[in-house]
């Protein structure tokens, strides 16, 4: 059965380019981004892993660990990492799972037979510190992911968890946010949002981003 938002991310133990990984233990209290690739030594994946490596500081300041996956073996991953580092002017600084037995791919429904019977699709999962799945995005193999969007969603999720707000369409850091409809007590609202808010409609209340 496919994973849904709010499900507990399945735990697993699998080999990787950085040794054996027990997933929940490896995550600890961090957020996680688990993302799959159709295969090693493929062009789009090479650019994505280089970009992820360059974003290490951005992930770190959000308390996020990145981990990649493909169905190729560890030895192949290690050779591919050399190519990634050289061609992308980067240093891969996160593990790549070697899912040769498709164990993780099956747990996370990463193999879509109508797309390809053996290779994983370009899936991505954001997992919170409680091990809940908070975002699922699946791209076609030909389309590289927008990691700025992944960071934007993580920022939005963390704002929601910490400040009882949601983010409007095309929201970026520093833009106004929406007070969640479930928050109705005016005294609580005044305490949580001392900068005030504008009620465009009773259900649409805009307020400056609380942590800025």
PDB file of C-alpha atoms in Angstrom:
ATOM      1  CA  UNK A   1       0.000   0.000   0.000  1.00  0.00           C
ATOM      2  CA  UNK A   2       1.306   3.446  -0.888  1.00  0.00           C
ATOM      3  CA  UNK A   3       2.494   5.818   1.813  1.00  0.00           C
ATOM      4  CA  UNK A   4       0.303   8.786   2.635  1.00  0.00           C
ATOM      5  CA  UNK A   5       0.957  12.082   4.361  1.00  0.00           C
ATOM      6  CA  UNK A   6       0.966  11.633   8.125  1.00  0.00           C
ATOM      7  CA  UNK A   7       2.035   7.978   7.970  1.00  0.00           C
ATOM      8  CA  UNK A   8       5.061   6.885   9.950  1.00  0.00           C
ATOM      9  CA  UNK A   9       7.963   6.529   7.522  1.00  0.00           C
ATOM     10  CA  UNK A  10       8.861   2.830   7.341  1.00  0.00           C
ATOM     11  CA  UNK A  11      12.047   1.929   9.173  1.00  0.00           C
ATOM     12  CA  UNK A  12      14.653  -0.206   7.427  1.00  0.00           C
ATOM     13  CA  UNK A  13      18.248  -1.363   7.545  1.00  0.00           C
ATOM     14  CA  UNK A  14      20.227  -1.107   4.323  1.00  0.00           C
ATOM     15  CA  UNK A  15      23.770  -0.734   2.993  1.00  0.00           C
ATOM     16  CA  UNK A  16      24.918   2.656   1.758  1.00  0.00           C
ATOM     17  CA  UNK A  17      27.947   4.517   0.468  1.00  0.00           C
ATOM     18  CA  UNK A  18      28.660   5.401   4.124  1.00  0.00           C
ATOM     19  CA  UNK A  19      28.083   1.939   5.614  1.00  0.00           C
ATOM     20  CA  UNK A  20      25.080   0.111   7.035  1.00  0.00           C
ATOM     21  CA  UNK A  21      22.199   2.423   7.959  1.00  0.00           C
ATOM     22  CA  UNK A  22      19.304   1.846  10.341  1.00  0.00           C
ATOM     23  CA  UNK A  23      17.032   4.558   9.066  1.00  0.00           C
ATOM     24  CA  UNK A  24      15.142   5.755  12.157  1.00  0.00           C
ATOM     25  CA  UNK A  25      18.298   5.560  14.251  1.00  0.00           C
ATOM     26  CA  UNK A  26      20.223   7.482  11.589  1.00  0.00           C
ATOM     27  CA  UNK A  27      17.545  10.200  11.484  1.00  0.00           C
ATOM     28  CA  UNK A  28      17.546  10.668  15.255  1.00  0.00           C
ATOM     29  CA  UNK A  29      15.762  13.929  16.105  1.00  0.00           C
ATOM     30  CA  UNK A  30      16.387  15.471  12.675  1.00  0.00           C
ATOM     31  CA  UNK A  31      14.119  16.134   9.752  1.00  0.00           C
ATOM     32  CA  UNK A  32      14.958  13.959   6.769  1.00  0.00           C
ATOM     33  CA  UNK A  33      14.832  14.108   2.980  1.00  0.00           C
ATOM     34  CA  UNK A  34      14.861  10.660   1.350  1.00  0.00           C
ATOM     35  CA  UNK A  35      15.024  10.779  -2.435  1.00  0.00           C
ATOM     36  CA  UNK A  36      15.413   8.068  -5.063  1.00  0.00           C
ATOM     37  CA  UNK A  37      17.148   7.938  -8.429  1.00  0.00           C
ATOM     38  CA  UNK A  38      16.549   5.674 -11.418  1.00  0.00           C
ATOM     39  CA  UNK A  39      20.198   4.576 -11.596  1.00  0.00           C
ATOM     40  CA  UNK A  40      23.840   5.533 -11.038  1.00  0.00           C
ATOM     41  CA  UNK A  41      25.787   7.307 -13.801  1.00  0.00           C
ATOM     42  CA  UNK A  42      22.676   8.992 -15.178  1.00  0.00           C
ATOM     43  CA  UNK A  43      22.854  12.675 -16.144  1.00  0.00           C
ATOM     44  CA  UNK A  44      19.918  14.241 -14.300  1.00  0.00           C
ATOM     45  CA  UNK A  45      20.696  12.353 -11.084  1.00  0.00           C
ATOM     46  CA  UNK A  46      24.303  13.487 -11.229  1.00  0.00           C
ATOM     47  CA  UNK A  47      23.237  17.128 -11.241  1.00  0.00           C
ATOM     48  CA  UNK A  48      20.735  16.555  -8.419  1.00  0.00           C
ATOM     49  CA  UNK A  49      23.226  14.911  -6.084  1.00  0.00           C
ATOM     50  CA  UNK A  50      25.779  17.630  -6.771  1.00  0.00           C
ATOM     51  CA  UNK A  51      23.175  20.259  -5.959  1.00  0.00           C
ATOM     52  CA  UNK A  52      22.194  18.471  -2.737  1.00  0.00           C
ATOM     53  CA  UNK A  53      25.824  18.418  -1.654  1.00  0.00           C
ATOM     54  CA  UNK A  54      26.145  22.161  -2.278  1.00  0.00           C
ATOM     55  CA  UNK A  55      23.011  22.767  -0.184  1.00  0.00           C
ATOM     56  CA  UNK A  56      24.451  21.047   2.891  1.00  0.00           C
ATOM     57  CA  UNK A  57      24.536  24.265   4.935  1.00  0.00           C
ATOM     58  CA  UNK A  58      20.962  25.126   3.952  1.00  0.00           C
ATOM     59  CA  UNK A  59      19.767  21.686   5.041  1.00  0.00           C
ATOM     60  CA  UNK A  60      21.844  21.833   8.233  1.00  0.00           C
ATOM     61  CA  UNK A  61      20.416  25.145   9.440  1.00  0.00           C
ATOM     62  CA  UNK A  62      16.939  23.620   9.112  1.00  0.00           C
ATOM     63  CA  UNK A  63      17.970  20.490  11.014  1.00  0.00           C
ATOM     64  CA  UNK A  64      17.594  18.287   7.928  1.00  0.00           C
ATOM     65  CA  UNK A  65      19.562  15.198   6.897  1.00  0.00           C
ATOM     66  CA  UNK A  66      19.585  14.151   3.231  1.00  0.00           C
ATOM     67  CA  UNK A  67      19.826  10.553   2.044  1.00  0.00           C
ATOM     68  CA  UNK A  68      19.616   9.293  -1.544  1.00  0.00           C
ATOM     69  CA  UNK A  69      18.794   5.866  -2.984  1.00  0.00           C
ATOM     70  CA  UNK A  70      19.199   3.853  -6.134  1.00  0.00           C
ATOM     71  CA  UNK A  71      19.094   0.128  -6.849  1.00  0.00           C
ATOM     72  CA  UNK A  72      22.790  -0.051  -7.755  1.00  0.00           C
ATOM     73  CA  UNK A  73      25.425  -1.539  -5.402  1.00  0.00           C
ATOM     74  CA  UNK A  74      27.741   0.312  -3.016  1.00  0.00           C
ATOM     75  CA  UNK A  75      30.773  -0.128  -5.273  1.00  0.00           C
ATOM     76  CA  UNK A  76      28.912   1.579  -8.119  1.00  0.00           C
ATOM     77  CA  UNK A  77      27.816   4.411  -5.808  1.00  0.00           C
ATOM     78  CA  UNK A  78      31.399   5.068  -4.750  1.00  0.00           C
ATOM     79  CA  UNK A  79      32.589   5.285  -8.336  1.00  0.00           C
ATOM     80  CA  UNK A  80      29.648   7.488  -9.272  1.00  0.00           C
ATOM     81  CA  UNK A  81      30.373   9.848  -6.360  1.00  0.00           C
ATOM     82  CA  UNK A  82      33.796  10.512  -7.924  1.00  0.00           C
ATOM     83  CA  UNK A  83      32.046  11.607 -11.123  1.00  0.00           C
ATOM     84  CA  UNK A  84      29.530  13.735  -9.228  1.00  0.00           C
ATOM     85  CA  UNK A  85      32.263  15.517  -7.294  1.00  0.00           C
ATOM     86  CA  UNK A  86      34.312  16.183 -10.416  1.00  0.00           C
ATOM     87  CA  UNK A  87      31.562  17.212 -12.836  1.00  0.00           C
ATOM     88  CA  UNK A  88      29.456  19.220 -10.364  1.00  0.00           C
ATOM     89  CA  UNK A  89      32.338  20.852  -8.493  1.00  0.00           C
ATOM     90  CA  UNK A  90      30.920  19.435  -5.265  1.00  0.00           C
ATOM     91  CA  UNK A  91      31.711  17.003  -2.469  1.00  0.00           C
ATOM     92  CA  UNK A  92      28.972  14.457  -1.817  1.00  0.00           C
ATOM     93  CA  UNK A  93      28.449  14.650   1.945  1.00  0.00           C
ATOM     94  CA  UNK A  94      25.437  12.385   2.516  1.00  0.00           C
ATOM     95  CA  UNK A  95      24.812   8.643   2.101  1.00  0.00           C
ATOM     96  CA  UNK A  96      23.407   6.927  -0.986  1.00  0.00           C
ATOM     97  CA  UNK A  97      21.473   3.771  -0.141  1.00  0.00           C
ATOM     98  CA  UNK A  98      22.318   0.679  -2.172  1.00  0.00           C
ATOM     99  CA  UNK A  99      18.877  -0.868  -2.586  1.00  0.00           C
ATOM    100  CA  UNK A 100      19.797  -3.846  -4.752  1.00  0.00           C
ATOM    101  CA  UNK A 101      17.138  -6.074  -3.192  1.00  0.00           C
ATOM    102  CA  UNK A 102      14.483  -3.326  -3.697  1.00  0.00           C
ATOM    103  CA  UNK A 103      13.578  -3.549   0.002  1.00  0.00           C
ATOM    104  CA  UNK A 104      13.398   0.208   0.588  1.00  0.00           C
ATOM    105  CA  UNK A 105      11.978   0.847  -2.874  1.00  0.00           C
ATOM    106  CA  UNK A 106       9.062  -1.465  -2.120  1.00  0.00           C
ATOM    107  CA  UNK A 107       8.476   0.017   1.353  1.00  0.00           C
ATOM    108  CA  UNK A 108       8.260   3.519  -0.130  1.00  0.00           C
ATOM    109  CA  UNK A 109       6.485   2.536  -3.379  1.00  0.00           C
ATOM    110  CA  UNK A 110       9.339   3.869  -5.479  1.00  0.00           C
ATOM    111  CA  UNK A 111       8.986   1.380  -8.340  1.00  0.00           C
ATOM    112  CA  UNK A 112       6.125   2.170 -10.716  1.00  0.00           C
ATOM    113  CA  UNK A 113       5.828  -0.717 -13.213  1.00  0.00           C
ATOM    114  CA  UNK A 114       4.076   1.365 -15.871  1.00  0.00           C
ATOM    115  CA  UNK A 115       7.033   3.765 -15.860  1.00  0.00           C
ATOM    116  CA  UNK A 116       9.797   1.155 -15.452  1.00  0.00           C
ATOM    117  CA  UNK A 117       9.585  -2.345 -14.016  1.00  0.00           C
ATOM    118  CA  UNK A 118      12.980  -2.374 -12.325  1.00  0.00           C
ATOM    119  CA  UNK A 119      14.220   1.165 -11.714  1.00  0.00           C
ATOM    120  CA  UNK A 120      12.978   3.572  -9.066  1.00  0.00           C
ATOM    121  CA  UNK A 121      11.073   6.683 -10.090  1.00  0.00           C
ATOM    122  CA  UNK A 122      12.266  10.115  -8.973  1.00  0.00           C
ATOM    123  CA  UNK A 123      10.456  10.150  -5.604  1.00  0.00           C
ATOM    124  CA  UNK A 124      11.141  12.409  -2.628  1.00  0.00           C
ATOM    125  CA  UNK A 125       9.897  12.239   0.961  1.00  0.00           C
ATOM    126  CA  UNK A 126      10.223  14.837   3.713  1.00  0.00           C
ATOM    127  CA  UNK A 127      10.069  13.206   7.143  1.00  0.00           C
ATOM    128  CA  UNK A 128       9.763  15.097  10.426  1.00  0.00           C
ATOM    129  CA  UNK A 129      11.501  14.343  13.756  1.00  0.00           C
ATOM    130  CA  UNK A 130       8.495  12.237  14.837  1.00  0.00           C
ATOM    131  CA  UNK A 131       9.170  10.081  11.745  1.00  0.00           C
ATOM    132  CA  UNK A 132       5.966  11.215  10.055  1.00  0.00           C
ATOM    133  CA  UNK A 133       5.854  11.682   6.283  1.00  0.00           C
ATOM    134  CA  UNK A 134       5.117  15.374   5.638  1.00  0.00           C
ATOM    135  CA  UNK A 135       5.725  15.697   1.891  1.00  0.00           C
ATOM    136  CA  UNK A 136       5.675  13.280  -1.044  1.00  0.00           C
ATOM    137  CA  UNK A 137       6.706  14.412  -4.534  1.00  0.00           C
ATOM    138  CA  UNK A 138       7.254  12.140  -7.532  1.00  0.00           C
ATOM    139  CA  UNK A 139       8.859  13.504 -10.681  1.00  0.00           C
ATOM    140  CA  UNK A 140       9.266  11.801 -14.052  1.00  0.00           C
ATOM    141  CA  UNK A 141      12.731  10.406 -14.705  1.00  0.00           C
ATOM    142  CA  UNK A 142      13.455  13.114 -17.275  1.00  0.00           C
ATOM    143  CA  UNK A 143      12.795  16.056 -14.925  1.00  0.00           C
ATOM    144  CA  UNK A 144      15.288  17.134 -12.282  1.00  0.00           C
ATOM    145  CA  UNK A 145      13.875  18.209  -8.948  1.00  0.00           C
ATOM    146  CA  UNK A 146      13.679  21.820  -7.777  1.00  0.00           C
ATOM    147  CA  UNK A 147      15.557  21.740  -4.474  1.00  0.00           C
ATOM    148  CA  UNK A 148      14.729  25.372  -3.779  1.00  0.00           C
ATOM    149  CA  UNK A 149      11.114  24.209  -3.652  1.00  0.00           C
ATOM    150  CA  UNK A 150      12.044  21.387  -1.259  1.00  0.00           C
ATOM    151  CA  UNK A 151      13.671  23.904   1.089  1.00  0.00           C
ATOM    152  CA  UNK A 152      10.654  26.221   0.723  1.00  0.00           C
ATOM    153  CA  UNK A 153       8.274  23.424   1.756  1.00  0.00           C
ATOM    154  CA  UNK A 154      10.448  22.481   4.738  1.00  0.00           C
ATOM    155  CA  UNK A 155      10.440  26.142   5.827  1.00  0.00           C
ATOM    156  CA  UNK A 156       6.648  26.180   5.511  1.00  0.00           C
ATOM    157  CA  UNK A 157       6.215  22.949   7.478  1.00  0.00           C
ATOM    158  CA  UNK A 158       8.481  24.159  10.257  1.00  0.00           C
ATOM    159  CA  UNK A 159       6.625  27.480  10.435  1.00  0.00           C
ATOM    160  CA  UNK A 160       3.327  25.596  10.739  1.00  0.00           C
ATOM    161  CA  UNK A 161       4.668  23.382  13.512  1.00  0.00           C
ATOM    162  CA  UNK A 162       6.166  26.268  15.471  1.00  0.00           C
ATOM    163  CA  UNK A 163       3.773  29.174  14.894  1.00  0.00           C
ATOM    164  CA  UNK A 164       0.256  27.950  13.900  1.00  0.00           C
ATOM    165  CA  UNK A 165       0.450  29.482  10.440  1.00  0.00           C
ATOM    166  CA  UNK A 166       0.088  28.271   6.883  1.00  0.00           C
ATOM    167  CA  UNK A 167       1.818  29.714   3.825  1.00  0.00           C
ATOM    168  CA  UNK A 168      -0.010  31.095   0.760  1.00  0.00           C
ATOM    169  CA  UNK A 169       0.673  30.219  -2.849  1.00  0.00           C
ATOM    170  CA  UNK A 170       4.175  31.146  -4.055  1.00  0.00           C
ATOM    171  CA  UNK A 171       5.163  32.089  -0.493  1.00  0.00           C
ATOM    172  CA  UNK A 172       8.844  32.846   0.075  1.00  0.00           C
ATOM    173  CA  UNK A 173      10.810  33.545   3.251  1.00  0.00           C
ATOM    174  CA  UNK A 174       9.777  36.931   4.662  1.00  0.00           C
ATOM    175  CA  UNK A 175       6.357  37.083   2.978  1.00  0.00           C
ATOM    176  CA  UNK A 176       3.157  37.368   4.986  1.00  0.00           C
ATOM    177  CA  UNK A 177       1.598  34.126   6.177  1.00  0.00           C
ATOM    178  CA  UNK A 178      -1.910  32.916   7.003  1.00  0.00           C
ATOM    179  CA  UNK A 179      -3.210  32.318  10.523  1.00  0.00           C
ATOM    180  CA  UNK A 180      -4.621  28.780  10.523  1.00  0.00           C
ATOM    181  CA  UNK A 181      -8.450  28.724  10.549  1.00  0.00           C
ATOM    182  CA  UNK A 182      -8.539  26.478  13.623  1.00  0.00           C
ATOM    183  CA  UNK A 183      -7.092  29.318  15.735  1.00  0.00           C
ATOM    184  CA  UNK A 184     -10.084  31.433  16.773  1.00  0.00           C
ATOM    185  CA  UNK A 185      -9.418  32.758  20.297  1.00  0.00           C
ATOM    186  CA  UNK A 186      -8.616  36.475  19.886  1.00  0.00           C
ATOM    187  CA  UNK A 187      -6.547  36.633  23.092  1.00  0.00           C
ATOM    188  CA  UNK A 188      -4.413  33.715  21.936  1.00  0.00           C
ATOM    189  CA  UNK A 189      -4.052  35.316  18.506  1.00  0.00           C
ATOM    190  CA  UNK A 190      -2.884  38.598  20.059  1.00  0.00           C
ATOM    191  CA  UNK A 191      -0.273  36.733  22.111  1.00  0.00           C
ATOM    192  CA  UNK A 192       0.974  34.622  19.192  1.00  0.00           C
ATOM    193  CA  UNK A 193       0.953  37.434  16.625  1.00  0.00           C
ATOM    194  CA  UNK A 194       1.906  40.704  18.350  1.00  0.00           C
ATOM    195  CA  UNK A 195       2.463  42.370  14.958  1.00  0.00           C
ATOM    196  CA  UNK A 196      -1.262  42.069  14.340  1.00  0.00           C
ATOM    197  CA  UNK A 197      -3.115  40.708  11.326  1.00  0.00           C
ATOM    198  CA  UNK A 198      -5.334  41.762   8.444  1.00  0.00           C
ATOM    199  CA  UNK A 199      -8.629  39.897   8.009  1.00  0.00           C
ATOM    200  CA  UNK A 200      -9.156  39.890   4.243  1.00  0.00           C
ATOM    201  CA  UNK A 201     -12.073  37.559   4.974  1.00  0.00           C
ATOM    202  CA  UNK A 202     -12.980  35.921   8.317  1.00  0.00           C
ATOM    203  CA  UNK A 203     -11.243  32.745   7.079  1.00  0.00           C
ATOM    204  CA  UNK A 204      -8.298  34.574   5.453  1.00  0.00           C
ATOM    205  CA  UNK A 205      -6.191  36.375   8.052  1.00  0.00           C
ATOM    206  CA  UNK A 206      -2.766  37.560   6.924  1.00  0.00           C
ATOM    207  CA  UNK A 207       0.042  38.324   9.368  1.00  0.00           C
ATOM    208  CA  UNK A 208       3.777  39.074   9.048  1.00  0.00           C
ATOM    209  CA  UNK A 209       5.984  35.981   9.257  1.00  0.00           C
ATOM    210  CA  UNK A 210       6.310  35.420  13.039  1.00  0.00           C
ATOM    211  CA  UNK A 211       9.991  34.484  13.157  1.00  0.00           C
ATOM    212  CA  UNK A 212      11.211  37.463  11.121  1.00  0.00           C
TER     213      UNK A 212
END
